[in-house]
PDB file of C-alpha atoms in Angstrom:
ATOM      1  CA  UNK D   1     -22.544  17.430  50.837  1.00  0.00           C
ATOM      2  CA  UNK D   2     -21.286  14.681  48.569  1.00  0.00           C
ATOM      3  CA  UNK D   3     -24.065  12.108  48.583  1.00  0.00           C
ATOM      4  CA  UNK D   4     -22.299   9.452  46.502  1.00  0.00           C
ATOM      5  CA  UNK D   5     -22.806   6.042  48.066  1.00  0.00           C
ATOM      6  CA  UNK D   6     -20.935   2.817  47.507  1.00  0.00           C
ATOM      7  CA  UNK D   7     -22.452  -0.530  46.737  1.00  0.00           C
ATOM      8  CA  UNK D   8     -22.783  -2.707  49.803  1.00  0.00           C
ATOM      9  CA  UNK D   9     -20.469  -5.170  48.036  1.00  0.00           C
ATOM     10  CA  UNK D  10     -17.639  -2.629  47.741  1.00  0.00           C
ATOM     11  CA  UNK D  11     -15.036  -2.963  50.514  1.00  0.00           C
ATOM     12  CA  UNK D  12     -14.173   0.367  52.113  1.00  0.00           C
ATOM     13  CA  UNK D  13     -11.739  -0.541  54.915  1.00  0.00           C
ATOM     14  CA  UNK D  14      -9.624  -3.653  54.591  1.00  0.00           C
ATOM     15  CA  UNK D  15      -6.820  -4.912  56.839  1.00  0.00           C
ATOM     16  CA  UNK D  16      -4.278  -7.394  55.537  1.00  0.00           C
ATOM     17  CA  UNK D  17      -2.053  -8.666  58.311  1.00  0.00           C
ATOM     18  CA  UNK D  18      -1.976  -5.248  60.001  1.00  0.00           C
ATOM     19  CA  UNK D  19       0.019  -5.376  63.249  1.00  0.00           C
ATOM     20  CA  UNK D  20       1.635  -3.004  65.742  1.00  0.00           C
ATOM     21  CA  UNK D  21       4.749  -3.630  67.812  1.00  0.00           C
ATOM     22  CA  UNK D  22       6.134  -1.032  70.235  1.00  0.00           C
ATOM     23  CA  UNK D  23       9.426  -1.448  72.119  1.00  0.00           C
ATOM     24  CA  UNK D  24       9.439  -5.156  71.339  1.00  0.00           C
ATOM     25  CA  UNK D  25       5.903  -5.665  72.628  1.00  0.00           C
ATOM     26  CA  UNK D  26       3.226  -6.889  70.229  1.00  0.00           C
ATOM     27  CA  UNK D  27       0.356  -4.449  70.838  1.00  0.00           C
ATOM     28  CA  UNK D  28      -1.742  -5.742  67.961  1.00  0.00           C
ATOM     29  CA  UNK D  29      -1.351  -9.192  66.429  1.00  0.00           C
ATOM     30  CA  UNK D  30      -1.743  -9.406  62.637  1.00  0.00           C
ATOM     31  CA  UNK D  31      -5.358  -8.605  61.749  1.00  0.00           C
ATOM     32  CA  UNK D  32      -6.936  -9.509  58.428  1.00  0.00           C
ATOM     33  CA  UNK D  33     -10.480  -8.235  58.101  1.00  0.00           C
ATOM     34  CA  UNK D  34     -12.792  -6.435  55.684  1.00  0.00           C
ATOM     35  CA  UNK D  35     -15.314  -4.101  57.319  1.00  0.00           C
ATOM     36  CA  UNK D  36     -18.815  -4.226  55.884  1.00  0.00           C
ATOM     37  CA  UNK D  37     -19.903  -1.011  54.139  1.00  0.00           C
ATOM     38  CA  UNK D  38     -23.006   0.697  55.457  1.00  0.00           C
ATOM     39  CA  UNK D  39     -22.945  -1.281  58.710  1.00  0.00           C
ATOM     40  CA  UNK D  40     -22.147  -0.515  62.365  1.00  0.00           C
ATOM     41  CA  UNK D  41     -19.204  -2.567  63.629  1.00  0.00           C
ATOM     42  CA  UNK D  42     -18.354  -2.666  67.326  1.00  0.00           C
ATOM     43  CA  UNK D  43     -14.749  -3.209  68.432  1.00  0.00           C
ATOM     44  CA  UNK D  44     -14.998  -4.955  71.797  1.00  0.00           C
ATOM     45  CA  UNK D  45     -12.731  -6.573  74.389  1.00  0.00           C
ATOM     46  CA  UNK D  46     -11.133  -5.858  77.735  1.00  0.00           C
ATOM     47  CA  UNK D  47      -8.997  -2.779  78.464  1.00  0.00           C
ATOM     48  CA  UNK D  48      -5.655  -2.934  76.682  1.00  0.00           C
ATOM     49  CA  UNK D  49      -6.852  -5.519  74.175  1.00  0.00           C
ATOM     50  CA  UNK D  50      -5.910  -3.390  71.141  1.00  0.00           C
ATOM     51  CA  UNK D  51      -9.274  -1.853  70.215  1.00  0.00           C
ATOM     52  CA  UNK D  52      -8.117   1.771  70.162  1.00  0.00           C
ATOM     53  CA  UNK D  53      -4.861   0.742  68.486  1.00  0.00           C
ATOM     54  CA  UNK D  54      -6.860  -0.829  65.677  1.00  0.00           C
ATOM     55  CA  UNK D  55      -9.059   2.253  65.348  1.00  0.00           C
ATOM     56  CA  UNK D  56      -5.955   4.471  65.293  1.00  0.00           C
ATOM     57  CA  UNK D  57      -4.599   2.478  62.362  1.00  0.00           C
ATOM     58  CA  UNK D  58      -7.802   2.981  60.396  1.00  0.00           C
ATOM     59  CA  UNK D  59      -7.820   6.725  61.160  1.00  0.00           C
ATOM     60  CA  UNK D  60      -4.115   7.138  60.275  1.00  0.00           C
ATOM     61  CA  UNK D  61      -3.293   8.227  63.834  1.00  0.00           C
ATOM     62  CA  UNK D  62      -0.554   5.573  64.072  1.00  0.00           C
ATOM     63  CA  UNK D  63       1.846   5.071  61.179  1.00  0.00           C
ATOM     64  CA  UNK D  64       3.972   2.479  63.022  1.00  0.00           C
ATOM     65  CA  UNK D  65       2.572  -0.762  61.708  1.00  0.00           C
ATOM     66  CA  UNK D  66       3.280  -3.707  59.480  1.00  0.00           C
ATOM     67  CA  UNK D  67       0.879  -5.186  56.973  1.00  0.00           C
ATOM     68  CA  UNK D  68      -1.542  -3.307  54.754  1.00  0.00           C
ATOM     69  CA  UNK D  69      -4.447  -0.956  55.566  1.00  0.00           C
ATOM     70  CA  UNK D  70      -6.628  -0.082  52.597  1.00  0.00           C
ATOM     71  CA  UNK D  71      -9.405   2.423  52.081  1.00  0.00           C
ATOM     72  CA  UNK D  72     -11.328   1.854  48.839  1.00  0.00           C
ATOM     73  CA  UNK D  73      -8.649  -0.634  47.767  1.00  0.00           C
ATOM     74  CA  UNK D  74      -5.905   2.007  48.155  1.00  0.00           C
ATOM     75  CA  UNK D  75      -3.327   2.172  50.983  1.00  0.00           C
ATOM     76  CA  UNK D  76      -4.471   4.767  53.529  1.00  0.00           C
ATOM     77  CA  UNK D  77      -0.996   6.340  53.543  1.00  0.00           C
ATOM     78  CA  UNK D  78      -1.379   7.140  49.838  1.00  0.00           C
ATOM     79  CA  UNK D  79      -4.460   9.311  50.369  1.00  0.00           C
ATOM     80  CA  UNK D  80      -3.848  13.086  50.642  1.00  0.00           C
ATOM     81  CA  UNK D  81      -4.933  14.226  54.105  1.00  0.00           C
ATOM     82  CA  UNK D  82      -7.789  16.477  53.003  1.00  0.00           C
ATOM     83  CA  UNK D  83      -9.123  13.955  50.514  1.00  0.00           C
ATOM     84  CA  UNK D  84      -9.054  11.189  53.153  1.00  0.00           C
ATOM     85  CA  UNK D  85     -10.889  13.499  55.582  1.00  0.00           C
ATOM     86  CA  UNK D  86     -13.659  13.938  53.017  1.00  0.00           C
ATOM     87  CA  UNK D  87     -14.334  10.209  53.249  1.00  0.00           C
ATOM     88  CA  UNK D  88     -13.424   9.236  56.813  1.00  0.00           C
ATOM     89  CA  UNK D  89     -14.164  11.160  60.018  1.00  0.00           C
ATOM     90  CA  UNK D  90     -12.491  10.262  63.314  1.00  0.00           C
ATOM     91  CA  UNK D  91     -13.838  11.167  66.760  1.00  0.00           C
ATOM     92  CA  UNK D  92     -11.370  10.493  69.614  1.00  0.00           C
ATOM     93  CA  UNK D  93     -12.344   9.489  73.123  1.00  0.00           C
ATOM     94  CA  UNK D  94     -11.151  12.811  74.545  1.00  0.00           C
ATOM     95  CA  UNK D  95     -12.978  15.493  72.595  1.00  0.00           C
ATOM     96  CA  UNK D  96     -11.126  18.718  71.760  1.00  0.00           C
ATOM     97  CA  UNK D  97     -12.330  21.877  73.546  1.00  0.00           C
ATOM     98  CA  UNK D  98     -15.166  23.769  71.886  1.00  0.00           C
ATOM     99  CA  UNK D  99     -15.357  26.776  74.212  1.00  0.00           C
ATOM    100  CA  UNK D 100     -17.196  29.754  72.768  1.00  0.00           C
ATOM    101  CA  UNK D 101     -18.501  27.840  69.748  1.00  0.00           C
ATOM    102  CA  UNK D 102     -22.160  27.422  68.940  1.00  0.00           C
ATOM    103  CA  UNK D 103     -23.402  24.109  67.594  1.00  0.00           C
ATOM    104  CA  UNK D 104     -23.627  25.608  64.107  1.00  0.00           C
ATOM    105  CA  UNK D 105     -20.052  26.941  64.304  1.00  0.00           C
ATOM    106  CA  UNK D 106     -18.696  23.605  65.513  1.00  0.00           C
ATOM    107  CA  UNK D 107     -20.447  21.649  62.792  1.00  0.00           C
ATOM    108  CA  UNK D 108     -19.283  24.138  60.154  1.00  0.00           C
ATOM    109  CA  UNK D 109     -15.683  23.226  61.024  1.00  0.00           C
ATOM    110  CA  UNK D 110     -16.368  19.882  59.391  1.00  0.00           C
ATOM    111  CA  UNK D 111     -16.672  21.581  55.987  1.00  0.00           C
ATOM    112  CA  UNK D 112     -13.021  22.674  56.070  1.00  0.00           C
ATOM    113  CA  UNK D 113     -12.006  19.254  54.763  1.00  0.00           C
ATOM    114  CA  UNK D 114     -13.740  20.246  51.533  1.00  0.00           C
ATOM    115  CA  UNK D 115     -12.353  23.726  50.932  1.00  0.00           C
ATOM    116  CA  UNK D 116      -9.837  24.658  53.670  1.00  0.00           C
ATOM    117  CA  UNK D 117     -10.193  27.105  56.541  1.00  0.00           C
ATOM    118  CA  UNK D 118      -9.811  30.306  54.517  1.00  0.00           C
ATOM    119  CA  UNK D 119     -12.531  29.889  51.910  1.00  0.00           C
ATOM    120  CA  UNK D 120     -15.897  31.541  52.555  1.00  0.00           C
ATOM    121  CA  UNK D 121     -18.716  29.286  53.643  1.00  0.00           C
ATOM    122  CA  UNK D 122     -20.975  28.694  50.639  1.00  0.00           C
ATOM    123  CA  UNK D 123     -24.720  28.236  50.452  1.00  0.00           C
ATOM    124  CA  UNK D 124     -24.056  24.526  49.893  1.00  0.00           C
ATOM    125  CA  UNK D 125     -21.989  24.435  53.104  1.00  0.00           C
ATOM    126  CA  UNK D 126     -24.778  26.120  55.060  1.00  0.00           C
ATOM    127  CA  UNK D 127     -27.332  23.645  53.744  1.00  0.00           C
ATOM    128  CA  UNK D 128     -25.063  20.704  54.576  1.00  0.00           C
ATOM    129  CA  UNK D 129     -24.492  22.004  58.106  1.00  0.00           C
ATOM    130  CA  UNK D 130     -28.205  22.491  58.712  1.00  0.00           C
ATOM    131  CA  UNK D 131     -28.950  19.004  57.380  1.00  0.00           C
ATOM    132  CA  UNK D 132     -26.284  17.436  59.603  1.00  0.00           C
ATOM    133  CA  UNK D 133     -27.617  19.243  62.692  1.00  0.00           C
ATOM    134  CA  UNK D 134     -31.138  18.039  61.910  1.00  0.00           C
ATOM    135  CA  UNK D 135     -29.847  14.488  61.451  1.00  0.00           C
ATOM    136  CA  UNK D 136     -28.771  14.371  65.118  1.00  0.00           C
ATOM    137  CA  UNK D 137     -31.951  16.120  66.360  1.00  0.00           C
ATOM    138  CA  UNK D 138     -30.173  19.297  67.457  1.00  0.00           C
ATOM    139  CA  UNK D 139     -31.807  21.856  65.155  1.00  0.00           C
ATOM    140  CA  UNK D 140     -33.337  23.490  68.249  1.00  0.00           C
ATOM    141  CA  UNK D 141     -29.816  24.076  69.647  1.00  0.00           C
ATOM    142  CA  UNK D 142     -28.141  25.390  66.508  1.00  0.00           C
ATOM    143  CA  UNK D 143     -27.311  28.776  68.106  1.00  0.00           C
ATOM    144  CA  UNK D 144     -26.587  27.362  71.588  1.00  0.00           C
ATOM    145  CA  UNK D 145     -23.031  27.198  72.915  1.00  0.00           C
ATOM    146  CA  UNK D 146     -21.705  23.635  72.822  1.00  0.00           C
ATOM    147  CA  UNK D 147     -20.379  23.970  76.386  1.00  0.00           C
ATOM    148  CA  UNK D 148     -23.920  24.657  77.644  1.00  0.00           C
ATOM    149  CA  UNK D 149     -25.330  21.378  76.305  1.00  0.00           C
ATOM    150  CA  UNK D 150     -25.672  18.113  78.200  1.00  0.00           C
ATOM    151  CA  UNK D 151     -23.073  15.401  77.674  1.00  0.00           C
ATOM    152  CA  UNK D 152     -25.269  13.497  75.236  1.00  0.00           C
ATOM    153  CA  UNK D 153     -26.143  16.652  73.312  1.00  0.00           C
ATOM    154  CA  UNK D 154     -22.463  17.635  73.050  1.00  0.00           C
ATOM    155  CA  UNK D 155     -21.615  14.209  71.679  1.00  0.00           C
ATOM    156  CA  UNK D 156     -24.389  14.536  69.114  1.00  0.00           C
ATOM    157  CA  UNK D 157     -23.018  17.950  68.059  1.00  0.00           C
ATOM    158  CA  UNK D 158     -19.609  16.384  67.412  1.00  0.00           C
ATOM    159  CA  UNK D 159     -21.264  13.579  65.480  1.00  0.00           C
ATOM    160  CA  UNK D 160     -22.954  16.191  63.291  1.00  0.00           C
ATOM    161  CA  UNK D 161     -19.536  17.717  62.590  1.00  0.00           C
ATOM    162  CA  UNK D 162     -18.281  14.283  61.518  1.00  0.00           C
ATOM    163  CA  UNK D 163     -21.344  13.730  59.346  1.00  0.00           C
ATOM    164  CA  UNK D 164     -20.880  17.033  57.516  1.00  0.00           C
ATOM    165  CA  UNK D 165     -17.190  16.198  56.998  1.00  0.00           C
ATOM    166  CA  UNK D 166     -17.383  12.631  55.783  1.00  0.00           C
ATOM    167  CA  UNK D 167     -19.571  10.962  53.184  1.00  0.00           C
ATOM    168  CA  UNK D 168     -18.773   7.355  53.911  1.00  0.00           C
ATOM    169  CA  UNK D 169     -17.299   6.377  57.285  1.00  0.00           C
ATOM    170  CA  UNK D 170     -17.241   7.358  60.962  1.00  0.00           C
ATOM    171  CA  UNK D 171     -14.525   6.073  63.314  1.00  0.00           C
ATOM    172  CA  UNK D 172     -15.562   6.559  66.951  1.00  0.00           C
ATOM    173  CA  UNK D 173     -13.400   5.784  70.002  1.00  0.00           C
ATOM    174  CA  UNK D 174     -15.702   5.074  72.969  1.00  0.00           C
ATOM    175  CA  UNK D 175     -18.352   7.663  72.000  1.00  0.00           C
ATOM    176  CA  UNK D 176     -20.391   6.904  75.155  1.00  0.00           C
ATOM    177  CA  UNK D 177     -17.605   6.572  77.751  1.00  0.00           C
ATOM    178  CA  UNK D 178     -18.496   9.707  79.756  1.00  0.00           C
ATOM    179  CA  UNK D 179     -22.276   9.381  79.496  1.00  0.00           C
ATOM    180  CA  UNK D 180     -24.942   7.978  81.795  1.00  0.00           C
ATOM    181  CA  UNK D 181     -27.128   5.108  80.606  1.00  0.00           C
ATOM    182  CA  UNK D 182     -29.885   7.317  79.199  1.00  0.00           C
ATOM    183  CA  UNK D 183     -27.450   9.417  77.169  1.00  0.00           C
ATOM    184  CA  UNK D 184     -25.546   6.307  76.032  1.00  0.00           C
ATOM    185  CA  UNK D 185     -28.750   4.933  74.531  1.00  0.00           C
ATOM    186  CA  UNK D 186     -29.567   8.327  72.998  1.00  0.00           C
ATOM    187  CA  UNK D 187     -26.165   8.688  71.291  1.00  0.00           C
ATOM    188  CA  UNK D 188     -26.001   5.087  70.083  1.00  0.00           C
ATOM    189  CA  UNK D 189     -29.507   5.372  68.648  1.00  0.00           C
ATOM    190  CA  UNK D 190     -28.410   8.478  66.709  1.00  0.00           C
ATOM    191  CA  UNK D 191     -25.317   6.637  65.417  1.00  0.00           C
ATOM    192  CA  UNK D 192     -27.420   3.645  64.383  1.00  0.00           C
ATOM    193  CA  UNK D 193     -29.972   5.874  62.623  1.00  0.00           C
ATOM    194  CA  UNK D 194     -27.242   7.819  60.809  1.00  0.00           C
ATOM    195  CA  UNK D 195     -25.810   4.568  59.482  1.00  0.00           C
ATOM    196  CA  UNK D 196     -29.206   3.427  58.251  1.00  0.00           C
ATOM    197  CA  UNK D 197     -30.425   6.699  56.754  1.00  0.00           C
ATOM    198  CA  UNK D 198     -27.127   7.792  55.178  1.00  0.00           C
ATOM    199  CA  UNK D 199     -25.583   4.386  54.383  1.00  0.00           C
ATOM    200  CA  UNK D 200     -22.674   5.295  56.642  1.00  0.00           C
ATOM    201  CA  UNK D 201     -20.068   2.761  57.643  1.00  0.00           C
ATOM    202  CA  UNK D 202     -19.462   3.118  61.394  1.00  0.00           C
ATOM    203  CA  UNK D 203     -16.606   1.456  63.281  1.00  0.00           C
ATOM    204  CA  UNK D 204     -16.550   2.200  67.000  1.00  0.00           C
ATOM    205  CA  UNK D 205     -14.923   1.065  70.222  1.00  0.00           C
ATOM    206  CA  UNK D 206     -17.455   0.163  72.908  1.00  0.00           C
ATOM    207  CA  UNK D 207     -17.217  -1.283  76.428  1.00  0.00           C
ATOM    208  CA  UNK D 208     -20.857  -1.862  77.341  1.00  0.00           C
ATOM    209  CA  UNK D 209     -21.518  -5.175  75.624  1.00  0.00           C
ATOM    210  CA  UNK D 210     -25.291  -4.986  76.164  1.00  0.00           C
ATOM    211  CA  UNK D 211     -25.539  -1.568  74.527  1.00  0.00           C
ATOM    212  CA  UNK D 212     -23.249  -2.758  71.746  1.00  0.00           C
ATOM    213  CA  UNK D 213     -25.420  -5.807  71.058  1.00  0.00           C
ATOM    214  CA  UNK D 214     -28.463  -3.567  70.723  1.00  0.00           C
ATOM    215  CA  UNK D 215     -27.019  -1.052  68.265  1.00  0.00           C
ATOM    216  CA  UNK D 216     -24.219  -2.793  66.327  1.00  0.00           C
ATOM    217  CA  UNK D 217     -24.662  -5.018  63.278  1.00  0.00           C
ATOM    218  CA  UNK D 218     -21.442  -6.946  63.756  1.00  0.00           C
ATOM    219  CA  UNK D 219     -18.432  -7.215  66.023  1.00  0.00           C
ATOM    220  CA  UNK D 220     -14.697  -7.709  66.090  1.00  0.00           C
ATOM    221  CA  UNK D 221     -13.463  -8.823  69.514  1.00  0.00           C
ATOM    222  CA  UNK D 222      -9.831  -8.522  70.579  1.00  0.00           C
ATOM    223  CA  UNK D 223      -7.930 -10.068  73.469  1.00  0.00           C
ATOM    224  CA  UNK D 224      -4.281  -9.212  74.150  1.00  0.00           C
ATOM    225  CA  UNK D 225      -4.011  -7.788  70.654  1.00  0.00           C
ATOM    226  CA  UNK D 226      -5.395 -10.882  68.940  1.00  0.00           C
ATOM    227  CA  UNK D 227      -8.680 -11.198  67.087  1.00  0.00           C
ATOM    228  CA  UNK D 228     -10.773 -13.776  68.948  1.00  0.00           C
ATOM    229  CA  UNK D 229     -14.230 -13.237  67.440  1.00  0.00           C
ATOM    230  CA  UNK D 230     -15.948 -11.917  64.318  1.00  0.00           C
ATOM    231  CA  UNK D 231     -19.691 -12.066  63.907  1.00  0.00           C
ATOM    232  CA  UNK D 232     -23.106 -10.622  64.675  1.00  0.00           C
ATOM    233  CA  UNK D 233     -24.955 -10.145  67.968  1.00  0.00           C
ATOM    234  CA  UNK D 234     -26.686 -13.518  67.764  1.00  0.00           C
ATOM    235  CA  UNK D 235     -23.351 -15.323  67.583  1.00  0.00           C
ATOM    236  CA  UNK D 236     -21.758 -13.057  70.186  1.00  0.00           C
ATOM    237  CA  UNK D 237     -24.373 -13.054  72.924  1.00  0.00           C
ATOM    238  CA  UNK D 238     -23.919 -16.532  74.324  1.00  0.00           C
ATOM    239  CA  UNK D 239     -22.457 -17.401  77.700  1.00  0.00           C
ATOM    240  CA  UNK D 240     -19.736 -19.507  76.069  1.00  0.00           C
ATOM    241  CA  UNK D 241     -18.644 -16.867  73.559  1.00  0.00           C
ATOM    242  CA  UNK D 242     -18.612 -13.970  76.032  1.00  0.00           C
ATOM    243  CA  UNK D 243     -16.716 -16.035  78.610  1.00  0.00           C
ATOM    244  CA  UNK D 244     -14.102 -16.875  75.968  1.00  0.00           C
ATOM    245  CA  UNK D 245     -13.678 -13.201  75.027  1.00  0.00           C
ATOM    246  CA  UNK D 246     -13.498 -11.727  78.529  1.00  0.00           C
ATOM    247  CA  UNK D 247     -12.062 -14.734  80.408  1.00  0.00           C
ATOM    248  CA  UNK D 248     -14.603 -14.427  83.215  1.00  0.00           C
ATOM    249  CA  UNK D 249     -17.711 -16.584  83.749  1.00  0.00           C
ATOM    250  CA  UNK D 250     -20.587 -14.924  81.899  1.00  0.00           C
ATOM    251  CA  UNK D 251     -24.275 -15.613  81.540  1.00  0.00           C
ATOM    252  CA  UNK D 252     -27.070 -14.271  79.346  1.00  0.00           C
ATOM    253  CA  UNK D 253     -30.771 -13.739  79.922  1.00  0.00           C
ATOM    254  CA  UNK D 254     -33.650 -12.947  77.535  1.00  0.00           C
ATOM    255  CA  UNK D 255     -36.059 -10.541  79.279  1.00  0.00           C
ATOM    256  CA  UNK D 256     -37.436  -9.118  76.013  1.00  0.00           C
ATOM    257  CA  UNK D 257     -37.667 -11.309  72.885  1.00  0.00           C
ATOM    258  CA  UNK D 258     -37.683  -8.158  70.711  1.00  0.00           C
ATOM    259  CA  UNK D 259     -34.145  -7.248  71.857  1.00  0.00           C
ATOM    260  CA  UNK D 260     -30.791  -9.061  72.033  1.00  0.00           C
ATOM    261  CA  UNK D 261     -30.020 -11.073  75.180  1.00  0.00           C
ATOM    262  CA  UNK D 262     -28.512  -9.252  78.162  1.00  0.00           C
ATOM    263  CA  UNK D 263     -25.161 -10.449  79.477  1.00  0.00           C
ATOM    264  CA  UNK D 264     -24.005 -10.528  83.092  1.00  0.00           C
ATOM    265  CA  UNK D 265     -20.956 -11.629  85.062  1.00  0.00           C
ATOM    266  CA  UNK D 266     -21.528 -14.714  87.163  1.00  0.00           C
TER     267      UNK D 266
END
């Protein structure tokens, strides 16, 4: 695996007035923002606020936009597909089927961005795959079928595939949407640890604001396609700020001083 890391001062993803309009409707208002390298950023807001649209722009899933989207100071459209995939991995909300694949086989698919599907798997590939599987605590399940794992374990297997594919950035669209609370915490802890241990930039769409506050370093909040907040958990988790973002009366409580406040709807 390519272990080159960027300085924390080097911008990786940058938006300059990026906007999306479909059939005369403004889906995403112009966004100007630089995402912090090596940090976990949560994209938050109500349903239909533009979170997934923004993530799709970063992952090159939507070419219909105005403004500029840069990766390493270069327009994302100018990157060859395989080269871009070596830097940025995208995990959609609806995961592709993995029937009949073991965890090791699924994760190995992530190496195709480096050499294509026809080249033999090298010793370096094998080592990278094993390292990625260990990084999500699934080494015990390496030969297990993905379909036989729990929901949280399956999500971790896909994360390992992204890790072995990309050296710098993970883009995750609601990675915990189909999981119970215990597995949500498990997966978000893995994502947080991957960012810390591998200096990965992570940008992900999340709905559970309390989980997001616990595992994200910073946030971009959208409402009706417009950016309405940028900042960290301390600035976000106030009754006034949350009420402004979600347009419902919100409150916060502090049951554990070691953790961020917990929000609730009044």
